[in-house]
mmCIF file of C-alpha atoms in Angstrom:
data_model
loop_
_atom_site.group_PDB
_atom_site.id
_atom_site.type_symbol
_atom_site.label_atom_id
_atom_site.label_comp_id
_atom_site.label_asym_id
_atom_site.label_seq_id
_atom_site.Cartn_x
_atom_site.Cartn_y
_atom_site.Cartn_z
ATOM 1 C CA MET A 1 -9.224 -11.179 -5.632
ATOM 2 C CA LEU A 2 -6.187 -8.958 -6.105
ATOM 3 C CA ALA A 3 -5.163 -9.750 -9.679
ATOM 4 C CA PHE A 4 -5.623 -12.468 -12.260
ATOM 5 C CA TYR A 5 -4.136 -13.859 -15.442
ATOM 6 C CA LEU A 6 -6.501 -14.931 -18.200
ATOM 7 C CA TYR A 7 -4.977 -16.577 -21.262
ATOM 8 C CA PRO A 8 -5.631 -18.323 -23.579
ATOM 9 C CA PHE A 9 -9.234 -17.201 -24.023
ATOM 10 C CA ILE A 10 -11.241 -20.414 -24.116
ATOM 11 C CA ASN A 11 -14.637 -21.494 -22.774
ATOM 12 C CA ASN A 12 -14.830 -22.498 -19.117
ATOM 13 C CA GLN A 13 -11.242 -21.505 -18.552
ATOM 14 C CA LYS A 14 -10.029 -21.262 -14.991
ATOM 15 C CA ILE A 15 -8.161 -18.095 -14.217
ATOM 16 C CA GLN A 16 -4.822 -17.899 -12.448
ATOM 17 C CA GLU A 17 -5.275 -15.749 -9.385
ATOM 18 C CA TYR A 18 -2.426 -13.736 -7.878
ATOM 19 C CA THR A 19 -2.579 -13.962 -4.088
ATOM 20 C CA LYS A 20 -1.063 -11.710 -1.422
ATOM 21 C CA LYS A 21 1.759 -14.214 -1.119
ATOM 22 C CA ASP A 22 2.397 -13.969 -4.867
ATOM 23 C CA LEU A 23 2.325 -10.183 -4.820
ATOM 24 C CA MET A 24 4.825 -10.044 -1.967
ATOM 25 C CA ASN A 25 7.367 -11.397 -4.462
ATOM 26 C CA VAL A 26 8.835 -8.607 -6.621
ATOM 27 C CA ALA A 27 9.477 -11.006 -9.516
ATOM 28 C CA LYS A 28 5.792 -12.020 -9.510
ATOM 29 C CA VAL A 29 4.695 -8.376 -9.552
ATOM 30 C CA GLU A 30 6.993 -7.724 -12.507
ATOM 31 C CA GLU A 31 5.522 -10.804 -14.225
ATOM 32 C CA LEU A 32 2.010 -9.492 -13.522
ATOM 33 C CA PHE A 33 2.911 -6.087 -14.979
ATOM 34 C CA ASP A 34 4.316 -7.830 -18.060
ATOM 35 C CA TYR A 35 1.030 -9.698 -18.553
ATOM 36 C CA CYS A 36 -0.977 -6.515 -17.959
ATOM 37 C CA GLN A 37 1.040 -4.833 -20.695
ATOM 38 C CA ILE A 38 -0.256 -7.353 -23.250
ATOM 39 C CA LEU A 39 -3.785 -7.379 -21.769
ATOM 40 C CA GLU A 40 -3.580 -10.916 -20.420
ATOM 41 C CA ALA A 41 -3.769 -9.966 -16.745
ATOM 42 C CA TYR A 42 -5.704 -7.458 -14.684
ATOM 43 C CA ILE A 43 -5.236 -5.839 -11.290
ATOM 44 C CA THR A 44 -8.308 -5.172 -9.157
ATOM 45 C CA LYS A 45 -8.747 -2.095 -6.977
ATOM 46 C CA SER A 46 -7.963 -4.272 -3.946
ATOM 47 C CA GLY A 47 -4.855 -5.441 -5.771
ATOM 48 C CA TRP A 48 -3.651 -1.904 -6.391
ATOM 49 C CA ASP A 49 -4.373 -0.986 -2.768
ATOM 50 C CA PHE A 50 -2.310 -3.964 -1.618
ATOM 51 C CA LEU A 51 0.563 -3.208 -4.011
ATOM 52 C CA ILE A 52 0.707 0.441 -2.960
ATOM 53 C CA GLN A 53 0.712 -0.550 0.715
ATOM 54 C CA GLN A 54 3.318 -3.286 0.148
ATOM 55 C CA TYR A 55 5.794 -1.417 -2.080
ATOM 56 C CA GLY A 56 4.861 2.242 -1.907
ATOM 57 C CA TRP A 57 4.771 4.409 -5.007
ATOM 58 C CA GLU A 58 8.561 4.419 -5.378
ATOM 59 C CA GLY A 59 8.796 0.639 -5.236
ATOM 60 C CA LEU A 60 5.980 0.156 -7.755
ATOM 61 C CA TYR A 61 7.528 2.748 -10.036
ATOM 62 C CA GLN A 62 10.840 0.849 -9.962
ATOM 63 C CA ILE A 63 9.087 -2.450 -10.752
ATOM 64 C CA ASN A 64 7.247 -0.735 -13.601
ATOM 65 C CA GLN A 65 10.536 0.624 -14.949
ATOM 66 C CA LYS A 66 11.801 -2.959 -15.255
ATOM 67 C CA SER A 67 8.561 -4.195 -16.807
ATOM 68 C CA ASP A 68 8.049 -1.113 -18.972
ATOM 69 C CA TRP A 69 4.259 -1.551 -18.772
ATOM 70 C CA ILE A 70 3.088 1.981 -18.034
ATOM 71 C CA TYR A 71 4.880 4.716 -19.927
ATOM 72 C CA ALA A 72 5.766 7.309 -17.302
ATOM 73 C CA GLU A 73 8.879 9.445 -17.230
ATOM 74 C CA THR A 74 8.363 10.380 -13.585
ATOM 75 C CA ILE A 75 6.906 8.811 -10.495
ATOM 76 C CA THR A 76 4.238 11.538 -10.539
ATOM 77 C CA GLU A 77 3.112 10.490 -14.029
ATOM 78 C CA PHE A 78 3.071 6.855 -12.916
ATOM 79 C CA GLN A 79 1.049 7.675 -9.827
ATOM 80 C CA SER A 80 -1.475 9.701 -11.851
ATOM 81 C CA TYR A 81 -1.916 6.858 -14.341
ATOM 82 C CA VAL A 82 -2.475 4.265 -11.618
ATOM 83 C CA GLN A 83 -4.921 6.495 -9.745
ATOM 84 C CA GLU A 84 -6.943 7.028 -12.935
ATOM 85 C CA GLU A 85 -6.843 3.294 -13.621
ATOM 86 C CA MET A 86 -8.142 2.593 -10.114
ATOM 87 C CA LYS A 87 -11.124 4.895 -10.709
ATOM 88 C CA ARG A 88 -12.157 2.805 -13.737
ATOM 89 C CA ILE A 89 -12.053 -0.554 -11.973
ATOM 90 C CA PRO A 90 -15.260 -1.880 -10.409
ATOM 91 C CA VAL A 91 -14.904 -2.320 -6.653
ATOM 92 C CA GLN A 92 -16.008 -5.972 -6.873
ATOM 93 C CA THR A 93 -14.214 -7.802 -9.662
ATOM 94 C CA ASN A 94 -15.452 -11.316 -10.264
ATOM 95 C CA PRO A 95 -14.140 -12.508 -13.634
ATOM 96 C CA LYS A 96 -16.274 -15.118 -15.345
ATOM 97 C CA LEU A 97 -15.170 -16.064 -18.796
ATOM 98 C CA GLU A 98 -17.789 -16.983 -21.306
ATOM 99 C CA ILE A 99 -16.619 -16.843 -24.882
ATOM 100 C CA LYS A 100 -19.216 -17.487 -27.523
#
């Protein structure tokens, strides 16, 4: 799983998964970043690896500038933020929603 959207938060909800095909579309990546900004979507480590390979740091920085998700005045700040974020993500992400 590369990324997923999880809203509204209800029991037994199915998540919307973002596939490689989805993430090859710049508009979908911008949409994903928009959802991440309001904590309704999440990018896995594999997702970040794919995005970096697909768009490079410059391309991701430009998409982020449009989305305005991660506050970063420079590409270096953006890259540092993403790298720190990747360190916090479990390697295997398997979202199961159980709201009690």
